[in-house]
CSV table of C-alpha atoms and ligand atoms in Angstrom, one decimal:
chain,number,residue,atom,x,y,z
A,1,UNK,CA,-125.7,-111.2,133.9
A,2,UNK,CA,-127.9,-112.1,136.9
A,3,UNK,CA,-130.2,-109.1,138.0
A,4,UNK,CA,-128.7,-107.7,141.4
A,5,UNK,CA,-129.6,-104.0,142.9
A,6,UNK,CA,-126.3,-102.7,141.7
A,7,UNK,CA,-126.0,-104.1,138.7
A,8,UNK,CA,-129.5,-102.9,137.5
A,9,UNK,CA,-128.8,-99.3,136.6
A,10,UNK,CA,-126.1,-100.4,134.3
A,11,UNK,CA,-128.0,-103.3,132.3
A,12,UNK,CA,-130.9,-100.8,131.8
A,13,UNK,CA,-128.3,-98.0,130.3
A,14,UNK,CA,-126.2,-100.4,128.2
A,15,UNK,CA,-129.5,-101.7,126.9
A,16,UNK,CA,-129.2,-97.8,124.7
A,17,UNK,CA,-128.4,-98.5,121.1
A,18,UNK,CA,-125.0,-97.1,120.4
A,19,UNK,CA,-126.2,-94.5,117.9
A,20,UNK,CA,-128.7,-93.0,120.4
A,21,UNK,CA,-129.0,-89.4,120.8
A,22,UNK,CA,-126.1,-87.9,123.3
A,23,UNK,CA,-128.9,-85.9,124.9
A,24,UNK,CA,-131.7,-88.5,124.7
A,25,UNK,CA,-129.0,-90.9,126.6
A,26,UNK,CA,-128.3,-88.1,129.1
A,27,UNK,CA,-132.1,-87.6,130.0
A,28,UNK,CA,-133.2,-90.9,130.3
A,29,UNK,CA,-130.2,-92.7,131.8
A,30,UNK,CA,-129.8,-89.7,134.6
A,31,UNK,CA,-133.9,-90.7,135.0
A,32,UNK,CA,-132.8,-94.3,135.4
A,33,UNK,CA,-130.0,-93.5,137.7
A,34,UNK,CA,-132.0,-91.5,140.5
A,35,UNK,CA,-135.4,-93.8,140.2
A,36,UNK,CA,-132.9,-96.5,140.8
A,37,UNK,CA,-131.1,-94.7,143.6
A,38,UNK,CA,-135.1,-93.7,145.0
A,39,UNK,CA,-136.3,-97.6,144.6
A,40,UNK,CA,-132.9,-98.9,146.7
A,41,UNK,CA,-133.0,-96.3,149.4
A,42,UNK,CA,-136.8,-95.8,150.0
A,43,UNK,CA,-137.5,-99.6,149.5
A,44,UNK,CA,-141.5,-99.7,148.4
A,45,UNK,CA,-143.7,-102.9,148.7
A,46,UNK,CA,-144.8,-104.1,145.5
A,47,UNK,CA,-148.2,-103.2,146.7
A,48,UNK,CA,-146.6,-99.2,147.4
A,49,UNK,CA,-145.3,-99.5,143.9
A,50,UNK,CA,-149.2,-100.4,142.2
A,51,UNK,CA,-150.3,-97.6,144.4
A,52,UNK,CA,-147.9,-95.7,142.8
A,53,UNK,CA,-148.5,-96.8,139.4
A,54,UNK,CA,-152.5,-96.4,139.9
A,55,UNK,CA,-151.7,-92.7,141.1
A,56,UNK,CA,-149.7,-91.7,138.0
A,57,UNK,CA,-152.7,-93.7,136.0
A,58,UNK,CA,-155.5,-91.3,137.5
A,59,UNK,CA,-153.4,-88.3,136.6
A,60,UNK,CA,-153.1,-89.2,133.1
A,61,UNK,CA,-156.8,-90.1,132.6
A,62,UNK,CA,-157.7,-86.8,134.2
A,63,UNK,CA,-155.9,-85.0,131.7
A,64,UNK,CA,-157.9,-83.3,129.0
A,65,UNK,CA,-158.2,-80.5,126.6
A,66,UNK,CA,-159.2,-78.3,129.1
A,67,UNK,CA,-157.0,-79.8,132.3
A,68,UNK,CA,-153.5,-80.8,132.5
A,69,UNK,CA,-153.0,-83.1,135.7
A,70,UNK,CA,-149.8,-83.8,134.9
A,71,UNK,CA,-148.6,-80.2,134.8
A,72,UNK,CA,-150.4,-80.0,138.3
A,73,UNK,CA,-148.5,-82.7,139.6
A,74,UNK,CA,-145.1,-81.3,138.5
A,75,UNK,CA,-146.5,-77.7,139.9
A,76,UNK,CA,-147.4,-79.4,143.4
A,77,UNK,CA,-143.8,-81.2,143.5
A,78,UNK,CA,-141.9,-77.5,143.2
A,79,UNK,CA,-140.5,-79.4,139.8
A,80,UNK,CA,-142.1,-76.6,137.4
A,81,UNK,CA,-140.6,-73.9,139.6
A,82,UNK,CA,-137.1,-75.6,139.6
A,83,UNK,CA,-137.4,-76.2,136.1
A,84,UNK,CA,-138.0,-72.0,135.6
A,85,UNK,CA,-135.8,-71.2,138.0
A,86,UNK,CA,-132.5,-73.0,136.3
A,87,UNK,CA,-133.8,-72.5,133.0
A,88,UNK,CA,-134.7,-68.5,133.9
A,89,UNK,CA,-133.5,-64.9,132.6
A,90,UNK,CA,-129.8,-64.5,133.9
A,91,UNK,CA,-130.2,-60.4,134.7
A,92,UNK,CA,-133.8,-59.6,133.8
A,93,UNK,CA,-137.2,-59.9,135.7
A,94,UNK,CA,-137.9,-63.6,137.1
A,95,UNK,CA,-139.9,-65.8,135.6
A,96,UNK,CA,-142.3,-68.2,137.2
A,97,UNK,CA,-144.9,-70.8,136.2
A,98,UNK,CA,-147.3,-70.7,133.3
A,99,UNK,CA,-149.6,-72.7,134.8
A,100,UNK,CA,-152.7,-74.5,133.3
A,101,UNK,CA,-155.4,-71.5,132.5
A,102,UNK,CA,-153.4,-70.3,129.0
A,103,UNK,CA,-155.6,-72.6,127.3
A,104,UNK,CA,-157.2,-69.7,125.1
A,105,UNK,CA,-155.9,-66.8,123.1
A,106,UNK,CA,-156.2,-63.3,124.9
A,107,UNK,CA,-158.1,-61.0,122.7
A,108,UNK,CA,-156.4,-58.0,121.7
A,109,UNK,CA,-156.7,-54.6,123.7
A,110,UNK,CA,-155.6,-51.0,123.2
A,111,UNK,CA,-153.6,-49.6,126.0
A,112,UNK,CA,-156.2,-48.7,129.0
A,113,UNK,CA,-158.6,-50.6,128.0
A,114,UNK,CA,-160.3,-52.7,131.1
A,115,UNK,CA,-159.7,-56.8,130.7
A,116,UNK,CA,-162.5,-57.0,132.9
A,117,UNK,CA,-165.5,-57.3,131.1
A,118,UNK,CA,-167.9,-57.8,134.0
A,119,UNK,CA,-167.1,-54.6,135.7
A,120,UNK,CA,-165.7,-52.4,133.5
A,121,UNK,CA,-162.4,-52.6,135.7
A,122,UNK,CA,-163.2,-49.7,137.8
A,123,UNK,CA,-161.3,-51.2,140.7
A,124,UNK,CA,-157.3,-51.5,139.5
A,125,UNK,CA,-154.9,-50.2,137.3
A,126,UNK,CA,-151.9,-51.8,136.1
A,127,UNK,CA,-149.3,-50.2,134.6
A,128,UNK,CA,-145.9,-52.0,133.1
A,129,UNK,CA,-142.9,-50.7,131.4
A,130,UNK,CA,-141.0,-53.2,129.0
A,131,UNK,CA,-137.6,-52.7,129.4
A,132,UNK,CA,-134.1,-54.5,127.5
A,133,UNK,CA,-131.7,-55.2,130.4
A,134,UNK,CA,-130.1,-51.9,130.1
A,135,UNK,CA,-133.2,-50.1,131.1
A,136,UNK,CA,-134.1,-49.2,127.2
A,137,UNK,CA,-137.9,-49.3,127.0
A,138,UNK,CA,-138.9,-51.5,123.8
A,139,UNK,CA,-141.8,-50.3,122.3
A,140,UNK,CA,-143.8,-52.5,120.2
A,141,UNK,CA,-143.3,-55.6,122.9
A,142,UNK,CA,-145.5,-57.9,123.2
A,143,UNK,CA,-147.5,-58.0,126.7
A,144,UNK,CA,-149.9,-61.0,127.0
A,145,UNK,CA,-152.0,-61.1,130.5
A,146,UNK,CA,-154.7,-63.1,132.1
A,147,UNK,CA,-156.1,-63.1,135.6
A,148,UNK,CA,-159.0,-64.4,138.2
A,149,UNK,CA,-161.5,-62.2,139.0
A,150,UNK,CA,-162.3,-60.7,142.3
A,151,UNK,CA,-163.8,-64.1,143.3
A,152,UNK,CA,-161.2,-66.3,142.5
A,153,UNK,CA,-162.0,-67.8,139.2
A,154,UNK,CA,-160.8,-67.7,135.6
A,155,UNK,CA,-163.3,-67.4,132.8
A,156,UNK,CA,-162.4,-71.3,131.6
A,157,UNK,CA,-163.6,-72.0,135.0
A,158,UNK,CA,-167.3,-70.3,134.6
A,159,UNK,CA,-168.5,-70.1,131.3
A,160,UNK,CA,-171.9,-69.7,132.1
A,161,UNK,CA,-170.5,-66.3,134.2
A,162,UNK,CA,-167.7,-65.3,132.1
A,163,UNK,CA,-167.6,-64.3,128.6
A,164,UNK,CA,-164.4,-66.0,126.7
A,165,UNK,CA,-161.4,-63.5,127.0
A,166,UNK,CA,-162.9,-62.1,130.4
A,167,UNK,CA,-159.8,-61.1,132.4
A,168,UNK,CA,-157.5,-61.3,129.5
A,169,UNK,CA,-155.7,-59.0,127.0
A,170,UNK,CA,-152.9,-59.1,124.3
A,171,UNK,CA,-151.2,-55.6,124.1
A,172,UNK,CA,-148.8,-53.6,121.9
A,173,UNK,CA,-146.4,-51.4,123.9
A,174,UNK,CA,-146.3,-47.8,123.5
A,175,UNK,CA,-143.7,-45.8,122.0
A,176,UNK,CA,-142.4,-45.6,125.6
A,177,UNK,CA,-142.5,-49.3,126.2
A,178,UNK,CA,-145.5,-49.2,128.6
A,179,UNK,CA,-149.0,-50.6,128.4
A,180,UNK,CA,-151.8,-50.0,130.9
A,181,UNK,CA,-155.1,-51.5,131.9
A,182,UNK,CA,-158.1,-51.3,133.9
A,183,UNK,CA,-159.2,-54.6,135.9
A,184,UNK,CA,-160.3,-56.1,139.1
A,185,UNK,CA,-157.8,-56.7,141.8
A,186,UNK,CA,-157.7,-61.0,141.5
A,187,UNK,CA,-158.4,-63.2,144.5
A,188,UNK,CA,-156.4,-65.9,146.0
A,189,UNK,CA,-157.9,-68.9,144.3
A,190,UNK,CA,-157.5,-72.9,144.8
A,191,UNK,CA,-155.8,-75.0,142.1
A,192,UNK,CA,-157.9,-78.0,140.6
A,193,UNK,CA,-158.0,-80.4,143.8
A,194,UNK,CA,-160.9,-82.5,142.6
A,195,UNK,CA,-158.4,-85.0,140.9
A,196,UNK,CA,-155.6,-87.2,142.1
A,197,UNK,CA,-153.3,-84.4,142.6
A,198,UNK,CA,-155.9,-82.6,145.2
A,199,UNK,CA,-156.3,-86.3,146.9
A,200,UNK,CA,-152.3,-86.2,147.3
A,201,UNK,CA,-152.7,-82.9,148.7
A,202,UNK,CA,-155.3,-83.7,151.2
A,203,UNK,CA,-153.2,-86.7,152.3
A,204,UNK,CA,-150.3,-84.9,152.3
A,205,UNK,CA,-152.3,-82.0,155.0
A,206,UNK,CA,-151.5,-79.6,152.3
A,207,UNK,CA,-154.0,-76.7,151.3
A,208,UNK,CA,-154.3,-76.0,147.1
A,209,UNK,CA,-154.0,-72.3,147.1
A,210,UNK,CA,-152.6,-70.0,145.7
A,211,UNK,CA,-151.8,-65.8,146.1
A,212,UNK,CA,-153.3,-63.5,144.3
A,213,UNK,CA,-151.7,-62.5,140.9
A,214,UNK,CA,-151.8,-61.3,137.5
A,215,UNK,CA,-150.0,-63.5,135.0
A,216,UNK,CA,-147.5,-61.9,132.2
A,217,UNK,CA,-146.0,-63.1,129.0
A,218,UNK,CA,-143.9,-60.2,127.5
A,219,UNK,CA,-141.8,-60.9,124.4
A,220,UNK,CA,-140.0,-58.2,122.2
A,221,UNK,CA,-137.8,-58.5,119.0
A,222,UNK,CA,-134.4,-59.6,119.9
A,223,UNK,CA,-135.3,-60.5,123.8
A,224,UNK,CA,-136.1,-63.5,125.8
A,225,UNK,CA,-139.7,-64.1,126.3
A,226,UNK,CA,-141.0,-63.9,129.7
A,227,UNK,CA,-143.3,-65.6,131.5
A,228,UNK,CA,-144.0,-64.5,134.9
A,229,UNK,CA,-146.6,-62.9,137.4
A,230,UNK,CA,-147.3,-59.9,139.5
A,231,UNK,CA,-148.3,-61.2,143.3
A,232,UNK,CA,-150.7,-58.8,144.9
A,233,UNK,CA,-148.8,-57.9,148.0
A,234,UNK,CA,-151.0,-58.0,150.7
A,235,UNK,CA,-152.5,-61.3,149.2
A,236,UNK,CA,-153.3,-64.3,151.3
A,237,UNK,CA,-151.5,-67.4,150.6
A,238,UNK,CA,-148.3,-65.0,149.9
A,239,UNK,CA,-146.0,-67.2,152.0
A,240,UNK,CA,-147.3,-70.5,151.1
A,241,UNK,CA,-148.4,-70.8,147.5
A,242,UNK,CA,-149.3,-74.3,146.7
A,243,UNK,CA,-147.3,-74.4,143.6
A,244,UNK,CA,-143.9,-72.2,145.3
A,245,UNK,CA,-144.3,-70.0,142.4
A,246,UNK,CA,-143.9,-66.7,144.7
A,247,UNK,CA,-140.4,-64.7,144.2
A,248,UNK,CA,-139.6,-61.7,146.2
A,249,UNK,CA,-138.7,-59.7,143.2
A,250,UNK,CA,-142.4,-60.5,141.7
A,251,UNK,CA,-144.6,-59.2,145.0
A,252,UNK,CA,-146.0,-56.0,143.4
A,253,UNK,CA,-147.7,-53.3,145.8
A,254,UNK,CA,-151.6,-53.1,144.5
A,255,UNK,CA,-151.1,-49.2,146.3
A,256,UNK,CA,-154.4,-47.5,147.1
A,257,UNK,CA,-155.2,-44.6,145.2
A,258,UNK,CA,-157.8,-41.7,147.1
A,259,UNK,CA,-156.8,-39.1,145.0
A,260,UNK,CA,-159.5,-37.7,142.7
A,261,UNK,CA,-157.2,-36.1,140.3
A,262,UNK,CA,-154.5,-39.0,139.9
A,263,UNK,CA,-157.8,-41.1,139.5
A,264,UNK,CA,-159.0,-38.7,136.5
A,265,UNK,CA,-155.9,-39.0,134.8
A,266,UNK,CA,-156.9,-42.9,134.6
A,267,UNK,CA,-160.3,-42.3,133.1
A,268,UNK,CA,-161.8,-43.4,136.4
A,269,UNK,CA,-162.9,-42.8,139.9
A,270,UNK,CA,-161.0,-42.5,143.1
A,271,UNK,CA,-160.8,-44.9,145.2
A,272,UNK,CA,-158.8,-47.5,143.4
A,273,UNK,CA,-155.7,-49.6,143.3
A,274,UNK,CA,-152.7,-48.7,141.1
A,275,UNK,CA,-149.9,-51.5,140.7
A,276,UNK,CA,-146.5,-50.2,138.5
A,277,UNK,CA,-143.9,-52.9,137.8
A,278,UNK,CA,-141.0,-52.3,135.3
A,279,UNK,CA,-140.6,-56.0,133.1
A,280,UNK,CA,-137.1,-56.1,132.0
A,281,UNK,CA,-136.3,-58.4,129.0
A,282,UNK,CA,-132.7,-60.2,128.5
A,283,UNK,CA,-131.4,-60.3,125.2
A,284,UNK,CA,-132.2,-63.6,123.1
A,285,UNK,CA,-129.3,-65.8,123.3
A,286,UNK,CA,-127.0,-65.9,120.3
A,287,UNK,CA,-127.9,-68.3,117.3
A,288,UNK,CA,-125.6,-71.2,117.4
B,301,BEZ,C1,-152.1,-70.3,137.7
B,301,BEZ,O1,-151.7,-69.8,138.4
B,301,BEZ,O2,-153.3,-70.3,136.8
B,301,BEZ,C2,-151.7,-72.3,138.5
B,301,BEZ,C3,-150.2,-72.5,138.3
B,301,BEZ,C4,-150.5,-74.0,138.7
B,301,BEZ,C5,-151.2,-74.6,139.2
B,301,BEZ,C6,-152.3,-74.0,138.9
B,301,BEZ,C7,-152.7,-73.1,138.6
B,302,FE,FE1,-153.1,-68.1,138.3
């Protein structure tokens, strides 16, 4: 059969062997459909297509054990958030992107500890309750948190400045499903922009900043694991996250506390910032 613009998709899909896994055929077939439609509509020149191939090659070559440029590309194109949104919880706390900095295991810490080993965490307290969808506390839930410093860097970005595990903590919720830790208020920060994704952002006139946030992964027996963030309400870039990850329900007031009696209950001095948030987990899907 002659190759034509119209017949090309069918020719590619008919090349799949009859016994091909149906979901794989759907995933690859759908990609071929949409990619061909894109090319027919946008009509790239050969030179433009070669530029695109060169860009994707550079994205791959930028990946290493500590850098995932393809995830970053998916993030800045809004695809990571689209995947999160269509696969998110039904009634519980909304999910958001994992991001590329969850590459090391968080150190196990006790409730009330500081996750900031540089300052002792005298600026800020985060208090979480992990609940089931009906509001029942989930004692024994696991809560993994990680955040940037007040200067906007993760430990893995500053191995000469921060000890490994700084800004990270793995907690077990108490009998009331509570987890509490001291920290610093994280800063907004730029995603890595020294690679091909940064070049693309520059060419599109886009900034690469994310609003300040604390990452959370919460899990409990019989419940869906949740990956999300707590966004600092008064942060810069809260309305223009470079990876589109902000959801209104995840914006948390890091309230200023000036009352010394309240501070004493948390074992620190006033003033400090207090963030409280209920993390609600959906039940685990029934096993097929
Ligand atoms: C992060 O929040 O750590 C992150 C997410 C997406 C891209 C870059 C960083
Ligand atoms: Fe982050």
